[in-house]
C-alpha positions as MATLAB code, in Angstrom:
seq = 'XXXXXXXXXXXXXXXXXXXXXXXXXXXXXXXXXXXXXXXXXXXXXXXXXXXXXXXXXXXXXXXXXXXXXXXXXXXXXXXXXXXXXXXXXXXXXXXXXXXXXXXXXXXXXXXXXXXXXXXXXXXXXXXXXXXXXXXXXXXXXXXXXXXXXXXXXXXXXXXXXXXXXXXXXXXXXXXXXXXXXXXXXXXXXXXXXXXXXXXXXXXXXXXXXXXXXXXXXXXXXXXXXXXXXXXXXXXXXXXXXXXXXXXXXXXXXXXXXXXXXXXXXXXXXX';
ca = [
      -0.095   -0.283   -0.095;
       2.956    2.324    0.797;
       4.243    1.577   -2.457;
       1.223    2.711   -4.156;
       0.774    5.899   -1.956;
       4.323    6.792   -3.255;
       3.960    6.060   -6.305;
       0.396    8.241   -7.169;
       2.516   11.045   -5.014;
       5.317   10.601   -8.038;
       3.161   10.609  -10.520;
       1.367   13.704   -9.329;
       4.583   16.030   -8.916;
       5.741   14.841  -12.374;
       2.215   16.079  -14.004;
       2.452   19.390  -12.022;
       5.945   19.952  -13.498;
       5.546   18.192  -17.072;
       1.949   19.288  -17.764;
      -0.417   17.062  -19.999;
       1.034   17.915  -23.497;
      -0.774   21.267  -23.974;
       1.042   24.057  -26.056;
       4.530   25.066  -24.667;
       6.515   27.596  -25.979;
       9.773   27.991  -24.531;
      12.834   30.369  -25.837;
      16.290   30.563  -24.265;
      15.852   34.815  -25.116;
      12.697   36.980  -25.084;
      11.185   36.515  -28.203;
       8.151   34.096  -27.210;
       6.329   36.186  -24.810;
       7.155   33.416  -22.041;
       9.584   35.767  -20.125;
       7.863   37.162  -16.902;
      10.408   39.858  -16.662;
       9.389   41.445  -20.247;
       6.552   44.345  -20.272;
       4.631   44.979  -22.885;
       3.272   48.258  -23.880;
      -0.396   48.667  -25.429;
       0.316   52.060  -26.891;
       4.229   51.336  -28.504;
       6.903   54.542  -28.353;
       7.438   55.899  -31.812;
      11.576   55.497  -32.699;
      13.460   56.678  -34.913;
      16.600   54.605  -35.340;
      18.913   53.877  -37.713;
      20.208   50.474  -37.506;
      23.226   50.890  -39.680;
      24.429   53.190  -37.235;
      22.919   52.381  -34.313;
      21.730   55.857  -33.382;
      19.009   57.602  -33.427;
      18.058   60.006  -35.886;
      16.073   63.112  -37.071;
      16.353   62.580  -40.889;
      13.548   60.516  -41.978;
      11.278   60.538  -44.730;
       8.239   58.865  -45.547;
       9.843   57.067  -48.137;
      12.250   55.315  -45.865;
       9.184   53.216  -44.930;
       8.681   51.953  -48.651;
       8.174   47.504  -48.850;
      11.676   46.633  -48.788;
      13.956   49.693  -47.662;
      16.202   48.577  -44.756;
      18.490   51.500  -44.871;
      18.806   54.605  -43.429;
      16.697   56.603  -40.576;
      14.011   54.075  -39.851;
      10.508   54.057  -38.411;
      10.365   51.541  -34.944;
       7.522   50.586  -32.636;
       9.178   50.416  -29.015;
       6.462   47.804  -27.592;
       8.164   45.543  -24.711;
      11.314   46.212  -22.246;
      12.943   43.159  -21.293;
      14.035   44.238  -17.810;
      18.057   43.995  -18.411;
      18.508   47.271  -20.221;
      17.153   46.202  -23.527;
      13.870   46.576  -25.573;
      12.511   45.413  -28.386;
      11.823   47.774  -31.462;
       9.166   46.558  -34.732;
       9.510   47.905  -37.719;
       6.970   50.305  -39.081;
       7.028   48.285  -43.101;
       7.840   45.227  -44.094;
      11.119   44.388  -45.917;
      10.341   41.958  -48.112;
       6.887   41.672  -50.949;
       4.958   38.606  -50.465;
       6.843   35.304  -49.305;
       6.000   31.570  -48.478;
       6.334   30.727  -45.051;
       6.952   27.456  -45.677;
       5.586   24.477  -47.810;
       2.332   23.332  -46.901;
       3.204   19.913  -45.749;
       6.354   21.526  -43.450;
       4.628   23.932  -41.297;
       4.820   21.842  -38.535;
       8.921   22.168  -38.376;
       8.715   25.577  -38.637;
       9.551   28.028  -41.419;
      11.721   27.483  -44.187;
      15.496   28.019  -44.697;
      14.555   30.552  -47.650;
      12.003   32.571  -45.137;
      14.838   32.533  -42.472;
      18.185   33.225  -45.096;
      15.530   36.391  -46.270;
      15.401   37.993  -42.301;
      19.050   37.355  -42.035;
      20.665   39.053  -45.392;
      17.666   41.789  -45.663;
      19.309   42.882  -42.337;
      22.896   42.009  -42.103;
      24.360   45.519  -42.878;
      22.282   46.807  -39.668;
      25.809   46.756  -37.618;
      24.566   49.426  -35.040;
      22.469   46.645  -33.966;
      24.367   43.642  -31.738;
      23.942   40.134  -33.441;
      21.146   37.758  -31.613;
      22.127   35.163  -29.168;
      18.237   33.618  -28.695;
      15.726   31.107  -29.654;
      12.049   30.398  -30.362;
      10.916   27.132  -29.952;
       7.166   25.854  -30.198;
       5.819   22.782  -29.073;
       2.195   22.073  -29.706;
       1.328   18.291  -30.329;
       3.300   17.266  -33.528;
       4.261   21.079  -34.010;
       7.874   20.799  -32.508;
      10.312   23.155  -33.688;
      12.938   25.627  -33.011;
      14.137   29.140  -34.829;
      17.685   29.759  -33.642;
      18.375   33.990  -34.150;
      21.707   33.508  -33.425;
      23.998   35.374  -35.522;
      20.921   37.626  -36.958;
      20.513   41.121  -36.463;
      16.696   41.047  -36.335;
      13.657   38.200  -35.664;
      10.368   38.465  -36.133;
       7.412   38.574  -33.665;
       5.647   35.846  -32.121;
       1.654   35.597  -31.382;
       2.782   34.760  -27.982;
       4.055   38.539  -27.934;
       1.172   40.096  -30.193;
      -1.358   38.093  -27.197;
       0.848   40.081  -24.189;
       0.685   43.450  -25.929;
      -3.456   43.067  -26.348;
      -4.251   42.080  -23.275;
      -7.737   40.498  -22.713;
      -9.082   43.400  -25.108;
      -9.057   40.143  -27.681;
     -11.912   38.688  -25.689;
     -14.261   41.449  -27.467;
     -13.711   39.141  -30.598;
     -11.832   35.850  -30.102;
     -12.878   32.190  -32.622;
     -10.826   29.648  -33.560;
      -9.326   31.358  -36.624;
      -9.304   34.992  -35.655;
      -8.761   37.543  -32.940;
      -9.354   40.942  -32.904;
      -6.563   43.578  -31.233;
      -9.909   45.201  -29.589;
     -13.259   44.702  -31.611;
     -14.646   47.639  -29.545;
     -12.450   50.246  -31.059;
     -11.395   48.872  -34.712;
     -13.358   45.969  -36.511;
     -13.294   44.652  -39.919;
     -16.391   47.137  -41.082;
     -14.790   50.554  -39.594;
     -10.766   51.212  -39.786;
     -11.534   54.663  -37.893;
      -9.155   56.772  -36.389;
      -9.932   55.480  -33.172;
      -8.212   51.495  -34.008;
      -5.971   51.183  -30.575;
      -3.167   49.147  -31.819;
      -2.834   50.512  -35.448;
       0.859   51.094  -35.252;
       0.628   46.624  -34.726;
      -0.846   46.397  -38.245;
       0.585   49.966  -39.597;
       1.199   49.766  -43.523;
      -0.267   46.528  -44.534;
      -2.078   47.233  -47.498;
      -4.895   48.585  -49.237;
      -7.606   47.884  -46.032;
      -4.910   49.680  -43.454;
      -7.195   53.161  -42.840;
      -6.299   54.093  -39.346;
      -3.822   56.558  -38.218;
      -0.537   56.244  -39.155;
      -1.341   53.414  -41.486;
      -0.147   53.974  -45.263;
      -0.772   51.432  -48.259;
       2.677   51.828  -49.612;
       4.730   49.823  -46.758;
       3.585   46.364  -47.980;
       1.391   43.853  -47.100;
      -0.153   41.912  -43.865;
       2.783   39.739  -42.317;
       4.066   36.595  -40.809;
       4.326   36.103  -37.117;
       7.119   32.954  -36.064;
       3.827   30.769  -34.595;
       2.523   28.128  -36.169;
      -1.228   26.758  -35.577;
      -1.886   23.244  -34.860;
      -4.371   22.170  -38.001;
      -3.788   19.470  -40.364;
      -6.451   20.866  -43.055;
      -5.297   24.281  -43.762;
      -1.351   23.988  -42.795;
      -1.719   27.679  -40.577;
       0.797   29.862  -39.241;
      -0.096   33.357  -37.263;
      -0.300   36.487  -39.422;
      -1.144   40.278  -38.892;
      -4.117   41.374  -41.125;
      -4.535   44.919  -42.237;
      -8.222   44.571  -40.612;
      -6.360   44.571  -37.050;
      -6.532   41.121  -36.470;
      -4.419   38.334  -35.689;
      -5.065   35.344  -38.140;
      -4.888   31.667  -39.150;
      -2.863   31.949  -42.407;
      -2.414   29.206  -44.713;
       0.976   28.553  -45.672;
       2.518   27.068  -48.995;
       0.922   29.692  -51.644;
       2.696   32.775  -52.993;
      -0.490   34.181  -53.523;
      -2.006   34.371  -49.791;
       1.605   34.440  -48.507;
       3.144   37.326  -46.587;
       6.211   40.240  -45.309;
       8.686   39.654  -43.384;
       8.397   42.865  -40.864;
      11.991   42.516  -38.170;
      12.205   43.001  -34.909;
      15.046   44.638  -33.335;
      16.455   44.199  -30.020;
      18.706   47.108  -28.709;
      20.402   48.941  -25.547;
      17.820   51.203  -23.808;
      20.218   53.718  -22.892;
      20.514   54.407  -26.948;
      16.695   55.897  -27.001;
      16.764   56.615  -23.305;
];
């Protein structure tokens, strides 16, 4: 009887430590939204920063935000503080046209090498940004992959981070496929200046009409986070109507762009 009692206790402890196979997002860094030291901001601060020189800048021009541009004084959104004297900045536009995240049958293994190589190569001249050392890992059922950003200058935002940014406002419009950033202030029928998270979907296409939104900054953009669904092989993507939604990978015409995130010392801008 004692053996059974001890065995039961061990099983309970093991369950508490390992869970029951639910989604597990872990990272050695700061990119997946799991680090409790990170502070997320609903109202991101606009920062003008030249990633090539590593300095704040004052010579920003609207044309600098056109799709694919990575040079000069760029517009960024400071959306989180890592609690270690560094902050995360999301660019206001895409640095690529539409990209395939990966082939449909491969989505459980993460983005393909072409996608990641494009992110790395497009940002390699950002000498003013330190090389990254972090990783993004996702395990959700059969989905099991790690994106190793070591040696990269930039990464892409994750679905977990966006959920931390929008906090509980998504409860106003959540379903299995699409989550509004804040349905009460911005829906797919009303792109007004009241869109609370307009900066998250800035320059994402012809549907973007909120303050700060322009149509020449590229298309909608991918996150780093896949979603388990064998029928559609989806990955979370930011849409122009103020939502984050599952989008099927593998088709160029439904592809999204790459929108980079950089991590810099807070002392540079504060």
